[in-house]
XYZ file of N, CA and C in Angstrom:
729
model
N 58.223 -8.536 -42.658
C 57.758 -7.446 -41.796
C 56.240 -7.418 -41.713
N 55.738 -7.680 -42.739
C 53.930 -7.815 -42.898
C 53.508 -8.409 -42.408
N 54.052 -10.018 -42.220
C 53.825 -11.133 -41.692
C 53.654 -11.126 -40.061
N 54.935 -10.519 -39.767
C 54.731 -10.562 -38.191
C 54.026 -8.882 -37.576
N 53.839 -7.978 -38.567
C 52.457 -6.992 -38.102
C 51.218 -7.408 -37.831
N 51.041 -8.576 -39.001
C 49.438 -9.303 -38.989
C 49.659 -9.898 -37.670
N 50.394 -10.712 -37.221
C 50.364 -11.707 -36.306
C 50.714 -10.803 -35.237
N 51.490 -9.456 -34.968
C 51.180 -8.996 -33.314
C 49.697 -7.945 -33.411
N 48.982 -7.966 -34.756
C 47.819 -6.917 -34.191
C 46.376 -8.018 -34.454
N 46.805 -9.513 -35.024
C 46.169 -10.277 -34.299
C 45.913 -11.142 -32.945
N 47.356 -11.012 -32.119
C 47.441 -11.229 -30.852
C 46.788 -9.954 -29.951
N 47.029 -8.613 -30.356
C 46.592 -7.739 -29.890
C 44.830 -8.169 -29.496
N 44.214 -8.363 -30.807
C 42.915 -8.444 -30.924
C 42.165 -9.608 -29.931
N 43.258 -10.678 -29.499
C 42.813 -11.792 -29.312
C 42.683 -11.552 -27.451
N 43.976 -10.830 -27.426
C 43.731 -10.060 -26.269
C 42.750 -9.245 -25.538
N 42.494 -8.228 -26.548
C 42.075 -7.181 -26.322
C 39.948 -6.744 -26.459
N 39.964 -7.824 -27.689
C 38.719 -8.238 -27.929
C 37.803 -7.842 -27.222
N 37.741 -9.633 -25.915
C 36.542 -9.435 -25.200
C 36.540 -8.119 -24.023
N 37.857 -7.153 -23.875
C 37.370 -6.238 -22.993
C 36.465 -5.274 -24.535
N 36.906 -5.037 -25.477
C 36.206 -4.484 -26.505
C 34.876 -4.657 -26.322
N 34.584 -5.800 -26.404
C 33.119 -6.292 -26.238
C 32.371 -5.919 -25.824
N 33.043 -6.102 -23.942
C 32.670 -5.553 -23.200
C 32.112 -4.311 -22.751
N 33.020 -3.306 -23.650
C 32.810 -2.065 -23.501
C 31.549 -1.735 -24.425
N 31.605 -2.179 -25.456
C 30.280 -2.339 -26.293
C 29.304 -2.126 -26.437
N 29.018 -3.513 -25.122
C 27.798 -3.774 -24.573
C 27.198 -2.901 -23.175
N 28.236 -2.364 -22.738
C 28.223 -1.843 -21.624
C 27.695 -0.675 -22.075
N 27.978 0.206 -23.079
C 27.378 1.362 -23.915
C 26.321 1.163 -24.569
N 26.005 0.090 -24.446
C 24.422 0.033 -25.275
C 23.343 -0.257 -24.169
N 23.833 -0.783 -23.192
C 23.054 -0.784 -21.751
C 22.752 0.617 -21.216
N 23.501 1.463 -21.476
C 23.984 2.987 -20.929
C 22.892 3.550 -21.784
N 22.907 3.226 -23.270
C 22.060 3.994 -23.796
C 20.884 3.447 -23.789
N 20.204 2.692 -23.767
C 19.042 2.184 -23.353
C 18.489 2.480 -21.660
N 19.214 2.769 -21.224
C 19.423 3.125 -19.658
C 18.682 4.901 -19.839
N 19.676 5.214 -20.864
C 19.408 6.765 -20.639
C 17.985 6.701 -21.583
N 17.565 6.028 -22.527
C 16.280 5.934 -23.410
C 15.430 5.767 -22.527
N 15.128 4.883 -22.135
C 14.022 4.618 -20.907
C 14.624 4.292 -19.422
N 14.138 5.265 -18.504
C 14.764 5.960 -17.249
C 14.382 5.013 -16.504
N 13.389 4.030 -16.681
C 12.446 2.709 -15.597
C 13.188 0.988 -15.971
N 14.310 1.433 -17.157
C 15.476 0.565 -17.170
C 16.497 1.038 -16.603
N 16.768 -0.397 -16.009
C 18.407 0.291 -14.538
C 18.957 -1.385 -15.104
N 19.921 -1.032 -14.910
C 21.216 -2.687 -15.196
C 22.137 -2.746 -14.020
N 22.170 -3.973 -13.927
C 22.569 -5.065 -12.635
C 24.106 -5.487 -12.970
N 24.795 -5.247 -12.760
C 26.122 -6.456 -12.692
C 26.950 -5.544 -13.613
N 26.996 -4.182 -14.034
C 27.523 -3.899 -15.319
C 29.133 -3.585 -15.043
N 29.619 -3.479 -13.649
C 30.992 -3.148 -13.373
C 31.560 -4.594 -13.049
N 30.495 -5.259 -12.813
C 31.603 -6.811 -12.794
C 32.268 -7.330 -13.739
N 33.607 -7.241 -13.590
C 34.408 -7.947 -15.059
C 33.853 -9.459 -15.278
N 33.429 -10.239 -14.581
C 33.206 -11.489 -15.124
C 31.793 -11.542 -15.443
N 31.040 -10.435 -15.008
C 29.888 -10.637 -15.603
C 29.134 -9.463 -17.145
N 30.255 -9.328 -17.757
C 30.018 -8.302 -19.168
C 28.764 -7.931 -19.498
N 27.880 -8.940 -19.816
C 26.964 -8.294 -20.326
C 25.652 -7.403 -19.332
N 25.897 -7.610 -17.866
C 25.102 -7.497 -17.204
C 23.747 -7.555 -17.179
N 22.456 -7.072 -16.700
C 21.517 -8.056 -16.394
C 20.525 -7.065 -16.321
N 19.196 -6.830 -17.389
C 18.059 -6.090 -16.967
C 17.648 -6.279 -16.003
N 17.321 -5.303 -15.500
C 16.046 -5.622 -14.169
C 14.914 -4.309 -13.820
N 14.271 -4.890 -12.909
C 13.263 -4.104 -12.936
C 13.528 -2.614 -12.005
N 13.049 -1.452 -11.923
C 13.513 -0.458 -11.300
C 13.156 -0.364 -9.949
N 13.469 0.281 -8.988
C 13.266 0.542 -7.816
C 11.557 0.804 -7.551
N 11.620 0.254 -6.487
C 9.685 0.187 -6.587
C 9.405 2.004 -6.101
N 7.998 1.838 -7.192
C 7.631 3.209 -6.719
C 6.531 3.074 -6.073
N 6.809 4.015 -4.692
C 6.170 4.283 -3.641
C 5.252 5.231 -3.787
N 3.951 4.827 -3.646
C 2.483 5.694 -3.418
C 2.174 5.253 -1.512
N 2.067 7.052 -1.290
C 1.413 7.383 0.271
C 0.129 7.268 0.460
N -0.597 6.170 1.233
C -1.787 6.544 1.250
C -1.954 6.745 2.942
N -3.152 7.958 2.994
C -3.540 8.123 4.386
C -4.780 7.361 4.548
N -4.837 6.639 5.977
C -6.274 5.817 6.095
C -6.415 6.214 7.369
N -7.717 6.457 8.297
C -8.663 6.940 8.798
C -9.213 6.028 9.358
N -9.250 5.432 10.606
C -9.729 4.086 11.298
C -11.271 4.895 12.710
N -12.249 4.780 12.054
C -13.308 5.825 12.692
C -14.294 4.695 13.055
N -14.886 4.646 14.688
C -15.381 4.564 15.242
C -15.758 3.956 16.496
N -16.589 3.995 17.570
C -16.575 3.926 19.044
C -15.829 3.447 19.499
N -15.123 4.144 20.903
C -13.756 3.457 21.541
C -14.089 1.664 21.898
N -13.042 1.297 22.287
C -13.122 -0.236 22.533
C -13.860 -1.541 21.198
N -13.972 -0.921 19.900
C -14.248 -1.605 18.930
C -13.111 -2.723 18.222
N -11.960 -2.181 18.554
C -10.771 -3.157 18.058
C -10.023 -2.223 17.311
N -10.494 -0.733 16.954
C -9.705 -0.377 15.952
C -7.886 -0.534 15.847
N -7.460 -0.248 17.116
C -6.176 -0.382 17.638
C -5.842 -1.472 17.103
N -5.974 -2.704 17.938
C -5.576 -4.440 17.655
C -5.741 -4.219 16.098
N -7.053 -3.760 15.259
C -6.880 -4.098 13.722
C -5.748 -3.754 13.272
N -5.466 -2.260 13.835
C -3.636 -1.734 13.194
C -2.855 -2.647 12.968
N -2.748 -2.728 14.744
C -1.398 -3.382 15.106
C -1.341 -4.955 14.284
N -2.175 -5.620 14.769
C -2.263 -6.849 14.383
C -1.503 -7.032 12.717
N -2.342 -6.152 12.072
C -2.014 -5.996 10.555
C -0.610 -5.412 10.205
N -0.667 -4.751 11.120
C 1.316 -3.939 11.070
C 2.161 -5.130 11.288
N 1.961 -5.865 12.719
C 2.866 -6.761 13.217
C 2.925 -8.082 13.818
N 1.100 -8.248 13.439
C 0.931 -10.393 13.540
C 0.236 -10.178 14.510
N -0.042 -11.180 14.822
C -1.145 -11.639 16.220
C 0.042 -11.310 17.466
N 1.334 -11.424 17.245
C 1.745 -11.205 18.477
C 1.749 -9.798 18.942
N 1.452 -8.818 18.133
C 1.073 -7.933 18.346
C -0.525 -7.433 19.472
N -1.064 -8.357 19.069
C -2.532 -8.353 19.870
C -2.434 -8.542 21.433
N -3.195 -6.660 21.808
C -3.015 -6.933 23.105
C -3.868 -7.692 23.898
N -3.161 -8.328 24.941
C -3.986 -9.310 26.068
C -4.971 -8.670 26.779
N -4.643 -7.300 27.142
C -5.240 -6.814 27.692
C -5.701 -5.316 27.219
N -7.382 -4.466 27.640
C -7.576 -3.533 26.877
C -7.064 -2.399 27.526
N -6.020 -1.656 26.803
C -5.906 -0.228 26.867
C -6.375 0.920 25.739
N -7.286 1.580 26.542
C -7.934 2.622 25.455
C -6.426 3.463 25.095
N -6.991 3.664 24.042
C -5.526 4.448 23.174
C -6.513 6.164 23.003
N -5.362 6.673 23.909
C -5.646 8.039 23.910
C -5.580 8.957 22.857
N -5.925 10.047 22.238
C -5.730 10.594 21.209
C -5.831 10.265 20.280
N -4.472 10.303 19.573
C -4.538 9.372 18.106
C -3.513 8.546 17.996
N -3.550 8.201 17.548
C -2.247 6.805 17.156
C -1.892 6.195 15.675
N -0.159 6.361 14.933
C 0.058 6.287 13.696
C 0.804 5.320 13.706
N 0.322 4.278 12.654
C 1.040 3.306 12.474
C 1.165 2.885 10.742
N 2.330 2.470 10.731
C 2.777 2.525 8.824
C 3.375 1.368 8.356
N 2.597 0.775 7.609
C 3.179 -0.447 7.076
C 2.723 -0.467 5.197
N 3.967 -0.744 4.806
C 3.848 -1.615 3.659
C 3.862 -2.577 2.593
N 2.696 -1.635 1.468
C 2.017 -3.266 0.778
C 2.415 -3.306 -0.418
N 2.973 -4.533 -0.896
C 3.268 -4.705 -2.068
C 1.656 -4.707 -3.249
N 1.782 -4.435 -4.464
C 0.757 -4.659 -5.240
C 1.184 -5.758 -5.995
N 0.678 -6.768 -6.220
C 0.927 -8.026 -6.980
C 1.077 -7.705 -8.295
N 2.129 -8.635 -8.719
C 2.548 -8.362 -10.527
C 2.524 -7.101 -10.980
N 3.513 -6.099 -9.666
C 4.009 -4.819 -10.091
C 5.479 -4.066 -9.463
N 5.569 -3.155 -9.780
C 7.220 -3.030 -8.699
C 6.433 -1.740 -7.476
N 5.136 -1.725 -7.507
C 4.366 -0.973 -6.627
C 4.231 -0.714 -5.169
N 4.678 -0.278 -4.006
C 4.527 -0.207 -3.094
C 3.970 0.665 -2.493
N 2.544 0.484 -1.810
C 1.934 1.677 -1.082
C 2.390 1.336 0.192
N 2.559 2.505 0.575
C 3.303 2.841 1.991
C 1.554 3.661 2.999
N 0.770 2.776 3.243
C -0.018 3.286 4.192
C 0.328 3.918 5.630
N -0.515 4.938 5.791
C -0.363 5.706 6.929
C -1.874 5.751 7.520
N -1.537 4.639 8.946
C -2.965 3.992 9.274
C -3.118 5.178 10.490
N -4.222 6.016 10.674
C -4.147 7.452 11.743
C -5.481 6.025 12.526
N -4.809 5.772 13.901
C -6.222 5.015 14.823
C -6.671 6.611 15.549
N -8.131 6.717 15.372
C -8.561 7.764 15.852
C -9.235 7.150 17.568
N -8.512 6.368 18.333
C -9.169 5.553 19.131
C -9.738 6.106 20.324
N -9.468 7.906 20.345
C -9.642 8.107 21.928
C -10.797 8.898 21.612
N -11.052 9.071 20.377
C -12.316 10.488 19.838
C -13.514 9.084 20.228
N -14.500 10.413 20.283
C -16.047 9.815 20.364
C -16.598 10.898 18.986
N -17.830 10.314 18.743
C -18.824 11.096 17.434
C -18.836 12.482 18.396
N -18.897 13.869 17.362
C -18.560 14.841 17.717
C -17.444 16.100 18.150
N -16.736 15.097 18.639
C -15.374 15.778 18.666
C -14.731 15.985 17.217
N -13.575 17.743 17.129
C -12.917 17.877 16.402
C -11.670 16.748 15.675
N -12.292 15.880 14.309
C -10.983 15.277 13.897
C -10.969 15.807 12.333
N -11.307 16.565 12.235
C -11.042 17.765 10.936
C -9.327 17.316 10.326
N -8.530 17.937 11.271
C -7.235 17.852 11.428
C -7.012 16.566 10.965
N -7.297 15.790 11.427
C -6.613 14.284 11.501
C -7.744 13.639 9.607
N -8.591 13.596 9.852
C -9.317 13.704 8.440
C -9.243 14.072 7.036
N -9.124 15.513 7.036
C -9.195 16.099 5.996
C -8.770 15.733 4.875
N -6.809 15.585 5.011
C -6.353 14.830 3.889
C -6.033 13.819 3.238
N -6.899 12.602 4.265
C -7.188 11.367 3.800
C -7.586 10.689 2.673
N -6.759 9.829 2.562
C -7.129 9.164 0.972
C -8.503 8.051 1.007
N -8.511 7.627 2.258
C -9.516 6.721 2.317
C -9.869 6.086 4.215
N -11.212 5.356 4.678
C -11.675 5.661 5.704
C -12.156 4.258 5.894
N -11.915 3.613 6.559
C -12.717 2.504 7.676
C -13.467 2.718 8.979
N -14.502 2.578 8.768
C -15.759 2.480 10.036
C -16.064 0.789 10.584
N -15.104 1.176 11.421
C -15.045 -0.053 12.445
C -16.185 -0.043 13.099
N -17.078 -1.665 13.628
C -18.016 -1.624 14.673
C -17.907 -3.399 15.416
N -18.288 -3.190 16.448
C -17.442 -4.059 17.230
C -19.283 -5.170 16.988
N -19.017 -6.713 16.391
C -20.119 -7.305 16.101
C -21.433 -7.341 17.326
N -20.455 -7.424 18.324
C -20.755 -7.748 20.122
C -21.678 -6.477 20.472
N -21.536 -5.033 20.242
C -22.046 -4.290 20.789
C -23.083 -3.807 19.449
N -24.536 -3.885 19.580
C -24.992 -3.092 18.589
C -24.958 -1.721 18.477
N -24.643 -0.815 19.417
C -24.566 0.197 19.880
C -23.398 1.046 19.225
N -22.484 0.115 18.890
C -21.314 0.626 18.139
C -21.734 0.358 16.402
N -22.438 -0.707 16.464
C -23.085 -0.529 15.090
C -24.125 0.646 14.738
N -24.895 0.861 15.832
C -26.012 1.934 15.644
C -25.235 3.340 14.791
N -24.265 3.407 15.644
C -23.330 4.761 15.823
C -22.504 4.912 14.819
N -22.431 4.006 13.352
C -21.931 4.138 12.606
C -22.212 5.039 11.708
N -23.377 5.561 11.744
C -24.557 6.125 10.725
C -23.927 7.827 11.182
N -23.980 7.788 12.430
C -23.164 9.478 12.824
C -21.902 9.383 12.458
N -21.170 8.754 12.881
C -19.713 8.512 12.371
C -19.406 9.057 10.573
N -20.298 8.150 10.042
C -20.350 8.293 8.347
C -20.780 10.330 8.512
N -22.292 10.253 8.915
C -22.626 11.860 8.401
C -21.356 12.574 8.917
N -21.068 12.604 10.058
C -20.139 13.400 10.307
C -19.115 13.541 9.342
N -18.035 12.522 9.033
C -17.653 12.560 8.365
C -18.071 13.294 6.820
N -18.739 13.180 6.109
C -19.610 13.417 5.226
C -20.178 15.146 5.302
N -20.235 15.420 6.280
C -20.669 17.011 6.537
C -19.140 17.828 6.541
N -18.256 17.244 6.818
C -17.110 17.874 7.329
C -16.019 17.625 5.580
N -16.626 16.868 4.470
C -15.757 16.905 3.617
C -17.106 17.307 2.160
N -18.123 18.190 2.434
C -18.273 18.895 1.789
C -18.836 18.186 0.658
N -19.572 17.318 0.754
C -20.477 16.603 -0.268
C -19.476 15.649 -1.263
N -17.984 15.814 -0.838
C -16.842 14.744 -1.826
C -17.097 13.235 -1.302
N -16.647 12.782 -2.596
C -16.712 11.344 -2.767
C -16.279 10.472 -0.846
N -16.798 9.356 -0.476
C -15.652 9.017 0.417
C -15.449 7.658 0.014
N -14.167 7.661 -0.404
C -13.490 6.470 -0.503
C -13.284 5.294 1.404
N -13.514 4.261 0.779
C -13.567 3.830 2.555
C -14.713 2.553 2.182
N -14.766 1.790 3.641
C -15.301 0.378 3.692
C -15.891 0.381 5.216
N -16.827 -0.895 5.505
C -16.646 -0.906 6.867
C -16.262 -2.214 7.481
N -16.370 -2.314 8.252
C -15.475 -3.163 9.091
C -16.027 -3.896 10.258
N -16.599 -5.444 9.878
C -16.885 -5.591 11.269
C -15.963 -6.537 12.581
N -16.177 -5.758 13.010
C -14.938 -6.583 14.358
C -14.479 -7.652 15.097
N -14.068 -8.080 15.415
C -14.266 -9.424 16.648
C -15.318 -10.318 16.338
N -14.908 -10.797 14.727
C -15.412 -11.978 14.543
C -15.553 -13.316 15.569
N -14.846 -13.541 16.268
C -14.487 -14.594 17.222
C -15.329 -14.342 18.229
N -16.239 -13.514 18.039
C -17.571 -13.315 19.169
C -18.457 -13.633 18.499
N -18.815 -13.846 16.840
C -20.038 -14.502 16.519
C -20.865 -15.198 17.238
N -20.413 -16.050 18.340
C -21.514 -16.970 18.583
C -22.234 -16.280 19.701
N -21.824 -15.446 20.027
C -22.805 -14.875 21.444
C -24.227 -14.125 21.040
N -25.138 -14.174 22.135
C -26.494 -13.426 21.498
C -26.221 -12.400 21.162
N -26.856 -11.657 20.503
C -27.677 -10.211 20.338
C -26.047 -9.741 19.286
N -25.765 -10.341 18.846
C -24.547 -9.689 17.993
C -24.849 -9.242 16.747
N -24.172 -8.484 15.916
C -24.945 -7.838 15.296
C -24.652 -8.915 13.995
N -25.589 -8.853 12.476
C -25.615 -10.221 11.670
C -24.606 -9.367 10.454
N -24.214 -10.252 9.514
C -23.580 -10.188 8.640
C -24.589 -9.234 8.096
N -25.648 -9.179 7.565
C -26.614 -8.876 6.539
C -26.942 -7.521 7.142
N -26.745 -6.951 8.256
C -26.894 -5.755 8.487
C -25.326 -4.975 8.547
N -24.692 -5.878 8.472
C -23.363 -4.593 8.304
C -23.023 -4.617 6.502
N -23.446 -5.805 5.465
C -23.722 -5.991 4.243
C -24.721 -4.615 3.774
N -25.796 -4.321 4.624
C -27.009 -3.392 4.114
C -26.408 -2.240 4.219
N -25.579 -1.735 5.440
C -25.267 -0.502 6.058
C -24.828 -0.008 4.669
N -23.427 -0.815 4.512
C -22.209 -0.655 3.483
C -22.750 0.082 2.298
N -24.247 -1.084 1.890
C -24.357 -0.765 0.516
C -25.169 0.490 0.233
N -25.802 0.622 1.792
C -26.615 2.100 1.362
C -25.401 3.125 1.456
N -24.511 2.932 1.860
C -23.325 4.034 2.018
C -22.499 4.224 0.710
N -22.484 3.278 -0.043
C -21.555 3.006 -0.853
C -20.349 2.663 -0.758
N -20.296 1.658 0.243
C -18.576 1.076 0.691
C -18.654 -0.635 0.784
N -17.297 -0.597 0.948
C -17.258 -1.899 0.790
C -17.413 -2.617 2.561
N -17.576 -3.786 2.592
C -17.831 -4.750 3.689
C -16.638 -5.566 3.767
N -16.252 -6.054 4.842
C -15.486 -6.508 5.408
C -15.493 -7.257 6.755
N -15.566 -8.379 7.295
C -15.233 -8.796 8.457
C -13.531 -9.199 9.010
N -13.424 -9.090 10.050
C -11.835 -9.282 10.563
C -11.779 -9.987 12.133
N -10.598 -10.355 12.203
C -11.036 -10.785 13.713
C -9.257 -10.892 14.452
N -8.671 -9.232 15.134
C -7.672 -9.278 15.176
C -6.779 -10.692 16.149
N -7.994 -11.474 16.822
C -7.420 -12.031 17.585
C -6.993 -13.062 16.953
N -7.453 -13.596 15.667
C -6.665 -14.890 14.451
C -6.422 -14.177 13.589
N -5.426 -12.901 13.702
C -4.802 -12.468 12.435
C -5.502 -12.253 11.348
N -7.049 -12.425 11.387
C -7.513 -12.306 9.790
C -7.933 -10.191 9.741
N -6.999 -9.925 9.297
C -7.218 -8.411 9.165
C -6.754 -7.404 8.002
N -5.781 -8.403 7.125
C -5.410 -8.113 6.152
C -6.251 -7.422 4.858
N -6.911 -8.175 4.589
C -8.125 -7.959 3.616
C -8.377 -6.483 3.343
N -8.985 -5.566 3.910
C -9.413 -4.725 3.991
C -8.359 -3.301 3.546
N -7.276 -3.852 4.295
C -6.177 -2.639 3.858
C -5.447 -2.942 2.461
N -5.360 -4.461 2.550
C -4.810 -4.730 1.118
C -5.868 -4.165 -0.104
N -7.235 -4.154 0.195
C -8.604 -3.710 -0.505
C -7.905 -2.573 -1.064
N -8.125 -1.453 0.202
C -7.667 0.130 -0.164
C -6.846 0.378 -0.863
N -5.413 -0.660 -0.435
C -4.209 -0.634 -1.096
C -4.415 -0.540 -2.561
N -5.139 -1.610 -3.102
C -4.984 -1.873 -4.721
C -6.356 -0.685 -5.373
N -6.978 -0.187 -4.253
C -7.755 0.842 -4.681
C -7.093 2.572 -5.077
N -6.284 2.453 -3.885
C -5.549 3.761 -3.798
C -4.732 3.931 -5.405
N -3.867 2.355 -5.819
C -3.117 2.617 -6.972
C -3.751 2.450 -8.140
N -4.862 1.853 -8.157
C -5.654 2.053 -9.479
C -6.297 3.837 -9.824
N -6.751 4.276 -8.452
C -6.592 6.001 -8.477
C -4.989 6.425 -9.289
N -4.110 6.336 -8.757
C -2.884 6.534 -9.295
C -3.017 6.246 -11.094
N -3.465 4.899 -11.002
C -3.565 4.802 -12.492
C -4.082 5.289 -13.547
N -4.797 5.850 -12.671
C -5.965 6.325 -13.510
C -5.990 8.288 -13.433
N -5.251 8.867 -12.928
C -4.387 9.824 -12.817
C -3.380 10.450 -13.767
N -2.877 9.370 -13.846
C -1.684 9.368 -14.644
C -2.031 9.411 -16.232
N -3.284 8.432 -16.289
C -3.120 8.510 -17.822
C -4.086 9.887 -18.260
N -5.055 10.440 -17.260
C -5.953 11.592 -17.700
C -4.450 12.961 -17.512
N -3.238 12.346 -16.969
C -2.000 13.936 -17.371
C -1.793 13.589 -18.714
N -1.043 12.368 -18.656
C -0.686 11.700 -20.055
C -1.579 12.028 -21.258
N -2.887 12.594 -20.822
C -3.711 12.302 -22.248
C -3.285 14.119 -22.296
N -3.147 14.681 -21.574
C -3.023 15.727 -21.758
C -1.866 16.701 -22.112
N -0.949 15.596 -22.514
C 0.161 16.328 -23.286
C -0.126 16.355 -24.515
């Protein structure tokens, strides 16, 4: 009678085992799951795959607002678009963009599960002076576009900035500038690298050239991008220090 108990609650076992196992492991995933909330597990209801599979968590999304400021017909538009949706995006032909115009694309941050989700406001139909309070205010950060071709749009950057600058109350401004339609370098009277380099640095922003008509436009937003989440980072740990 002993003999054949051992031998059906070792068939039992031989059976029954690897779902045992299974279950096991599946509870220690669960609790490590519930220990740290930024661990999530992959595959854990597949019977053939038991032990299932760390992975990384759902990317977290930071909003940033950006602010595309200055004289109509500079490119600000094409910089959007272009950067939202490729050169085929770039229009053939110029239509001033009335009002305002929102366009949203996002950027991964390299060697992170990070995604900023920019919210690009083209302010393309305003001139210096007009009310963009509204459209401004709660911006995370600001590009002052000037078209290389016209110095005039470079001149006008300097109001663009004060304005800005009078209207947010002596605060920091995060932001760069931007010069345009590289692919016009070679024509006279354009404006030089070394004066949109000088502008920047008496402003305290960064420099940038782009040229929506060969796609090179990236740069600048990806800039903000990894600027916006190092703010984040640096956020987080002045709460953190404060528990």
């Amino acid at each position: 009678f002993w003999l054949k108990l051992s031998e059906l609650i070792r068939g039992r076992l031989d059976a029954f085992g690897p779902l045992i196992l299974r279950r096991a492991l599946r509870g220690q995933a669960v609790a490590l799951e519930a220990m740290d909330p930024e661990v999530t597990t992959l595959g854990g209801d597949d019977p053939n795959n038991p032990f299932g599979h760390l992975v990384q968590p759902q990317p977290l999304t930071l909003r940033c607002k950006i602010v595309l400021l200055g004289d109509p017909a500079v490119g600000k538009s094409s910089l959007a678009h272009v950067f939202q949706g490729g050169t085929q995006q770039f229009p053939k032909n110029y239509n001033m963009t009335l009002g305002i115009d929102l366009i949203v694309k996002r950027v991964n941050i390299p060697d992170t599960n990070v995604v900023v989700e920019m919210y690009i406001v083209d302010c393309g139909g305003f001139s210096i002076g007009q009310d963009l309070k509204p459209h401004w205010e709660n911006a995370n950060a600001f590009m002052f576009v000037y078209d290389i071709s016209s110095p005039t749009s470079f001149q006008n950057l300097a109001s663009w900035y004060d304005s800005l600058k009078a209207d947010r109350a002596g605060s920091a401004i995060t932001g760069l500038v931007v010069a345009s339609k590289m692919d016009l370098a070679e024509r006279p009277g354009v404006v030089s690298e070394e004066q949109g380099k000088q502008f920047s640095q008496e402003k305290g922003l960064e420099f940038f050239d782009v040229c929506a008509n060969t796609g090179n436009v990236d740069a600048p937003f990806n800039f903000l991008a990894g600027v916006h989440y190092d703010k984040y980072k640096e956020r987080k740990a002045e709460l953190e220090n404060l528990r």
